[in-house]
Coordinates of C-alpha atoms and ligand atoms in Angstrom, one line a residue:
M1 CA 80.1 53.1 74.7
L2 CA 79.4 51.1 71.9
T3 CA 75.7 51.7 72.5
D4 CA 76.5 55.8 72.4
T5 CA 78.1 55.3 68.9
L6 CA 75.5 53.4 67.6
E7 CA 73.0 56.0 68.6
A8 CA 75.2 58.8 67.1
L9 CA 75.4 56.7 64.0
R10 CA 71.6 56.9 63.8
T11 CA 71.5 60.6 64.3
D12 CA 73.9 61.2 61.7
L13 CA 72.2 58.9 59.2
E14 CA 69.2 60.5 59.6
R15 CA 70.4 64.0 59.2
A16 CA 72.3 63.0 56.1
I17 CA 69.5 61.2 54.6
G18 CA 67.2 64.3 55.2
T19 CA 69.5 66.7 53.5
V20 CA 70.8 64.7 50.6
E21 CA 69.9 66.4 47.4
S22 CA 70.6 64.1 44.7
L23 CA 70.1 60.2 43.9
D24 CA 74.0 59.8 43.5
A25 CA 74.5 61.4 46.8
L26 CA 71.8 59.1 48.5
A27 CA 73.6 56.2 47.2
E28 CA 76.9 57.3 48.7
V29 CA 75.2 57.8 52.2
E30 CA 73.8 54.4 52.0
T31 CA 77.1 52.6 51.2
K32 CA 78.9 55.0 53.6
F33 CA 76.4 53.8 56.8
L34 CA 74.8 50.5 55.7
G35 CA 77.2 49.1 53.1
R36 CA 79.2 45.9 53.6
K37 CA 82.3 48.0 54.8
G38 CA 80.1 50.7 56.3
E39 CA 79.8 52.2 59.6
L40 CA 77.0 50.1 61.0
T41 CA 79.0 47.0 60.0
N42 CA 82.0 48.5 61.6
I43 CA 80.3 48.9 64.9
L44 CA 78.6 45.2 64.8
R45 CA 82.1 44.0 64.3
Q46 CA 83.0 45.3 67.9
L47 CA 80.1 43.5 69.5
G48 CA 82.4 41.1 71.1
E49 CA 83.7 43.8 73.2
L50 CA 80.3 44.0 75.2
P51 CA 79.3 41.9 78.1
V52 CA 77.5 39.2 76.8
E53 CA 74.1 40.2 78.7
E54 CA 74.0 43.3 76.7
R55 CA 74.9 41.6 73.3
K56 CA 71.1 40.6 72.5
A57 CA 69.5 44.1 73.4
F58 CA 72.6 45.7 71.1
G59 CA 71.9 43.6 68.3
Q60 CA 67.9 44.1 68.3
R61 CA 68.7 48.0 68.3
S62 CA 71.1 47.8 65.6
N63 CA 68.5 45.9 63.3
E64 CA 65.7 48.4 64.4
I65 CA 68.2 51.2 63.1
K66 CA 68.8 49.3 59.9
V67 CA 65.1 48.7 59.3
E68 CA 64.4 52.5 60.1
A69 CA 67.3 53.6 57.9
E70 CA 65.9 51.5 55.0
A71 CA 62.7 53.3 55.2
W72 CA 64.3 56.9 55.4
I73 CA 66.3 56.0 52.2
A74 CA 63.2 54.7 50.2
A75 CA 61.6 57.9 51.3
A76 CA 64.3 59.9 50.1
R77 CA 64.6 58.2 46.9
E78 CA 61.0 58.6 46.1
R79 CA 61.3 62.6 46.9
L80 CA 64.5 62.7 44.8
E81 CA 62.9 60.8 41.8
R82 CA 59.8 63.0 42.0
A83 CA 61.9 66.0 41.8
V84 CA 63.8 64.6 38.8
R85 CA 60.3 63.9 36.8
S86 CA 59.1 67.3 37.5
A87 CA 62.2 68.9 36.3
I88 CA 61.9 67.0 33.0
G89 CA 58.3 68.1 33.0
E90 CA 59.4 71.9 33.0
T91 CA 62.4 71.7 30.7
E92 CA 60.6 69.3 27.9
R93 CA 56.9 70.3 28.5
V94 CA 55.1 70.4 24.9
D95 CA 51.8 72.3 24.9
V96 CA 49.9 70.5 22.9
T97 CA 47.3 73.1 22.3
E98 CA 49.7 75.8 21.2
P99 CA 49.1 76.6 17.4
G100 CA 51.3 75.5 15.0
T101 CA 53.3 77.0 12.3
H102 CA 52.0 76.2 9.1
P103 CA 54.7 75.7 6.3
T104 CA 54.0 77.6 3.1
E105 CA 52.0 75.4 0.7
G106 CA 51.9 76.0 -3.0
H107 CA 49.1 75.0 -5.3
L108 CA 48.9 74.3 -8.9
H109 CA 49.2 77.2 -11.6
I110 CA 46.1 78.2 -12.9
M111 CA 47.0 76.8 -16.4
T112 CA 48.0 73.4 -14.9
Q113 CA 44.5 73.5 -13.1
T114 CA 42.9 74.3 -16.4
I115 CA 44.6 71.7 -18.3
R116 CA 43.7 69.0 -15.9
E117 CA 40.1 70.1 -16.1
I118 CA 39.9 69.9 -19.9
T119 CA 41.7 66.6 -20.0
Q120 CA 39.1 65.3 -17.7
I121 CA 36.3 66.7 -19.6
F122 CA 37.4 65.1 -23.0
E123 CA 38.4 61.7 -21.5
R124 CA 34.9 61.4 -20.4
I125 CA 33.8 61.2 -23.9
G126 CA 36.9 58.9 -25.3
F127 CA 39.2 61.3 -26.0
Y128 CA 42.7 60.4 -25.1
R129 CA 45.7 62.8 -24.3
T130 CA 48.7 63.3 -26.6
R131 CA 51.7 65.4 -26.4
Y132 CA 53.3 66.1 -29.8
P133 CA 56.3 68.2 -30.2
E134 CA 56.3 71.8 -29.4
I135 CA 59.4 72.2 -31.9
D136 CA 58.4 70.5 -35.1
W137 CA 58.9 70.3 -38.8
D138 CA 57.6 72.7 -41.0
W139 CA 55.6 69.8 -43.0
Y140 CA 53.4 68.9 -39.7
A141 CA 53.1 72.8 -38.8
F142 CA 52.0 74.0 -42.1
E143 CA 52.7 71.7 -45.2
S144 CA 50.4 68.8 -44.2
L145 CA 47.7 71.0 -43.0
N146 CA 47.0 72.0 -46.8
M147 CA 49.4 75.2 -46.5
P148 CA 52.1 75.1 -49.2
S149 CA 55.3 77.0 -48.4
D150 CA 54.0 80.1 -50.6
H151 CA 50.6 80.2 -49.2
P152 CA 49.7 83.5 -47.6
A153 CA 47.6 81.6 -44.9
R154 CA 50.9 80.9 -43.4
D155 CA 51.7 84.8 -42.7
N156 CA 48.7 84.6 -39.8
W157 CA 51.2 82.4 -37.5
E158 CA 54.1 84.7 -37.7
T159 CA 56.2 81.6 -37.0
F160 CA 59.6 81.3 -35.2
F161 CA 61.8 79.4 -37.3
M162 CA 64.8 77.5 -36.1
D163 CA 68.2 78.1 -37.1
A164 CA 68.8 74.3 -37.5
G165 CA 69.3 73.6 -40.9
E166 CA 66.4 71.4 -43.2
S167 CA 65.5 68.1 -44.0
K168 CA 62.9 66.9 -46.8
L169 CA 60.2 68.0 -44.0
G170 CA 61.3 71.4 -44.4
K171 CA 62.9 73.6 -41.5
M172 CA 62.1 73.4 -37.8
V173 CA 59.9 75.7 -36.3
L174 CA 58.5 76.6 -32.7
T175 CA 55.0 75.3 -33.3
P176 CA 52.4 78.2 -33.8
H177 CA 49.5 76.1 -33.2
T178 CA 48.8 72.7 -31.6
S179 CA 47.5 71.5 -35.0
N180 CA 51.0 70.0 -36.1
A181 CA 49.6 67.2 -33.7
Q182 CA 47.0 66.2 -36.6
G183 CA 49.6 65.0 -39.1
H184 CA 51.5 63.0 -36.5
E185 CA 48.3 61.2 -35.1
L186 CA 46.8 60.5 -38.5
E187 CA 50.2 58.8 -39.6
R188 CA 49.6 56.3 -36.9
K189 CA 46.5 55.2 -38.5
Q190 CA 44.7 53.8 -35.3
F191 CA 41.0 54.6 -36.0
P192 CA 38.9 55.9 -34.6
I193 CA 41.4 58.7 -33.7
R194 CA 40.0 60.9 -30.8
M195 CA 43.2 62.8 -30.0
L196 CA 43.4 65.6 -27.5
N197 CA 46.8 67.2 -27.6
I198 CA 47.8 70.1 -25.3
A199 CA 50.9 72.0 -25.8
K200 CA 52.6 75.0 -25.8
C201 CA 52.6 77.3 -29.0
Y202 CA 54.7 80.3 -29.9
R203 CA 54.0 83.2 -32.1
R204 CA 55.8 86.4 -32.6
Q205 CA 53.4 88.6 -30.7
S206 CA 53.7 90.1 -27.3
D207 CA 51.2 92.8 -25.9
T208 CA 48.7 93.2 -23.5
T209 CA 46.4 90.6 -25.1
H210 CA 49.3 88.3 -26.7
A211 CA 52.0 86.3 -25.1
P212 CA 54.7 84.9 -27.1
M213 CA 54.4 81.8 -25.6
F214 CA 50.6 80.4 -24.7
H215 CA 48.7 76.9 -24.6
Q216 CA 46.3 75.4 -27.1
F217 CA 44.3 72.2 -26.8
E218 CA 43.8 70.5 -30.1
G219 CA 41.0 68.1 -30.7
L220 CA 40.9 65.5 -33.5
Y221 CA 38.4 63.1 -34.2
V222 CA 38.6 60.9 -37.3
D223 CA 36.4 57.7 -38.3
R224 CA 33.7 56.8 -40.7
D225 CA 30.8 59.0 -40.9
V226 CA 32.2 61.8 -38.6
N227 CA 29.9 64.8 -39.5
L228 CA 28.8 68.3 -38.7
T229 CA 26.4 67.4 -35.7
H230 CA 29.4 65.7 -34.0
L231 CA 31.2 69.0 -34.2
T232 CA 28.4 70.8 -32.6
G233 CA 27.9 68.2 -30.0
I234 CA 31.4 68.4 -28.8
V235 CA 31.4 72.0 -28.9
K236 CA 28.1 72.0 -26.8
Y237 CA 29.4 69.5 -24.5
F238 CA 32.6 71.2 -23.8
V239 CA 31.0 74.6 -23.3
E240 CA 28.6 73.5 -20.8
S241 CA 30.9 71.2 -18.9
F242 CA 33.4 74.0 -18.7
F243 CA 31.6 77.2 -18.5
G244 CA 28.4 75.6 -17.2
K245 CA 25.0 75.2 -18.6
T246 CA 24.1 78.9 -18.2
R247 CA 26.5 79.6 -21.1
T248 CA 25.6 79.2 -24.9
F249 CA 27.9 79.0 -27.7
R250 CA 27.6 80.2 -31.6
L251 CA 29.8 79.0 -34.7
R252 CA 30.8 81.7 -36.8
P253 CA 31.9 80.9 -40.4
H254 CA 35.6 81.4 -40.8
H255 CA 38.5 80.0 -43.0
F256 CA 41.2 77.9 -42.2
R257 CA 43.1 75.9 -44.8
F258 CA 43.0 72.5 -43.0
T259 CA 39.0 72.4 -42.2
E260 CA 36.4 72.9 -44.5
P261 CA 33.9 74.2 -43.6
S262 CA 35.7 76.1 -40.8
F263 CA 34.2 78.2 -37.8
E264 CA 35.2 80.2 -34.8
V265 CA 33.7 79.2 -31.9
D266 CA 32.1 82.1 -29.5
V267 CA 30.9 81.6 -26.0
S268 CA 28.4 83.9 -24.3
C269 CA 29.9 86.2 -21.9
G270 CA 29.1 85.0 -18.3
I271 CA 29.3 88.6 -17.2
C272 CA 26.7 90.4 -19.1
N273 CA 24.8 87.4 -20.5
A274 CA 25.5 87.9 -24.4
T275 CA 24.0 91.4 -24.2
G276 CA 27.4 93.2 -24.1
L277 CA 25.8 95.6 -21.5
T278 CA 26.1 95.5 -17.7
A279 CA 23.1 95.9 -15.5
D280 CA 23.6 99.7 -15.3
G281 CA 23.7 99.9 -19.1
Q282 CA 27.4 100.3 -19.4
K283 CA 29.4 98.4 -21.8
C284 CA 30.7 95.1 -20.7
R285 CA 34.1 95.5 -19.6
V286 CA 34.9 91.8 -20.4
C287 CA 33.5 91.3 -23.7
K288 CA 32.3 94.6 -25.1
R289 CA 30.0 92.6 -27.5
G290 CA 28.4 90.1 -25.6
W291 CA 30.6 87.1 -27.1
L292 CA 33.9 85.8 -26.3
E293 CA 35.8 84.0 -29.2
I294 CA 37.5 80.8 -27.8
G295 CA 39.3 79.5 -31.1
G296 CA 38.6 77.7 -34.4
C297 CA 37.3 74.4 -35.7
G298 CA 36.0 72.6 -38.6
M299 CA 35.6 69.6 -40.5
T300 CA 38.9 68.1 -41.7
H301 CA 40.0 69.2 -45.1
P302 CA 40.3 66.0 -47.6
N303 CA 43.8 67.4 -48.4
V304 CA 45.0 67.1 -44.7
L305 CA 43.9 63.2 -44.8
K306 CA 45.4 62.7 -48.3
S307 CA 48.8 64.1 -47.2
C308 CA 48.8 61.6 -44.5
N309 CA 47.7 58.7 -46.6
V310 CA 44.0 58.4 -45.0
D311 CA 41.6 57.6 -47.6
P312 CA 39.1 60.7 -47.4
D313 CA 36.4 58.6 -49.2
I314 CA 36.4 56.3 -46.2
Y315 CA 37.3 58.6 -43.3
T316 CA 36.0 61.8 -42.3
G317 CA 37.3 64.1 -39.4
L318 CA 36.7 67.3 -37.2
A319 CA 39.3 69.4 -35.6
F320 CA 39.1 72.3 -33.1
G321 CA 42.2 74.2 -31.6
W322 CA 41.4 76.5 -28.6
G323 CA 43.5 78.7 -26.3
I324 CA 43.9 77.7 -22.8
E325 CA 44.8 81.2 -21.1
R326 CA 41.8 82.4 -23.0
I327 CA 39.2 79.9 -21.8
A328 CA 40.6 80.0 -18.3
M329 CA 40.2 84.0 -18.2
M330 CA 36.7 83.4 -19.8
K331 CA 35.5 81.2 -17.2
D332 CA 35.6 83.4 -14.1
G333 CA 35.1 86.6 -16.1
I334 CA 38.4 87.7 -15.4
N335 CA 39.5 90.8 -17.5
L336 CA 43.4 90.9 -17.2
A337 CA 44.7 94.0 -17.9
D338 CA 48.0 92.0 -19.3
I339 CA 47.8 88.4 -20.2
R340 CA 51.6 88.1 -20.0
T341 CA 51.2 88.6 -16.0
L342 CA 50.2 84.8 -16.1
Y343 CA 53.9 84.0 -16.7
E344 CA 55.7 86.6 -14.4
N345 CA 55.6 84.2 -11.5
D346 CA 54.3 86.8 -9.1
L347 CA 52.8 85.1 -6.2
R348 CA 50.6 88.0 -5.2
F349 CA 48.8 87.4 -8.5
L350 CA 48.9 83.6 -8.9
K351 CA 47.8 83.0 -5.6
Q352 CA 44.2 84.2 -6.4
F353 CA 43.4 81.4 -8.4
Ligands
LIG1 N1 45.1 76.0 -35.6 C1 43.9 77.0 -35.6 C2 44.6 78.3 -34.7 O1 45.5 78.4 -34.2 C3 42.8 76.8 -34.5 C4 42.1 75.3 -35.5 C5 42.5 74.0 -35.0 C6 41.4 75.7 -36.5 C7 41.8 73.1 -35.7 C8 40.5 74.6 -36.9 C9 40.8 73.2 -36.6 O2 44.1 79.4 -34.9

């Protein structure tokens, strides 16, 4: 009888383990049949009912069943664990070969790129970057630059004056050029001066070739014995570094109140090679006459030095002030239909540079 119960238990156990579908259920089966209060223990407890001679064989048989059951359980656990792992593999699979999604990446505005390049070029020859005010006193923008308040030369600059009262330095103006930096730097009296001032400028102008806000970079070199060969050397160095050795330049006599002599600098057009004509004999669409103007320069006027209490008998200087929008466009032979496009923030345009 008891032997039948034992064999029936074995059969039930094998079926239960064979059909179990989760690790939790397996643990339950294990406790139910083999646990301390499980069915096998129950049967063994009734051992005393058997005749003595049968007891040994019965004990052995139940041990065999127990060992067998442990092997089934281990196999079932192995099977269920593998199933769990492969389910995770399905739901959490990462395909490392799948192409990623690239976040949109910006880049520096063409003006920032150009400003950095100009700065690097001048730093190589000992210039240091300054940033003087873009809203400044009349005295720095005009008066100290040898332009008295009634001088007609001021008209060229079509200045925006501020509605902010006056001091002994005059009214406040949105600086129409970066030359206001000259007085500030001369006042520091740290010689030699090799200033590179890069800033925004403002003029009352707005058409396809003029924006009311634009950028200039202003150089001022003041020391003992600074002369015209330094000026031409610096212009040559800059033109070759920025535009490349295939481009040349020329200095055209001009007039500025704060330099004497004064010049305008022209750079040969990179598209037509200073001929003004394209290969098929057409007028060059970028320059029209072979040369492109980049801005003014000259030898510092003694009155500028004097107005900042620098002795012109000891110190001489040179200065230049050039447009950044202009040289950026000239570099690549870009003929912008409208210079104001630079500041419209249209990515379709800006992405090209
Ligand atoms: N400030 C002048 C301009 O804006 C350029 C210049 C700078 C000329 C320095 C001579 C010396 O046109």
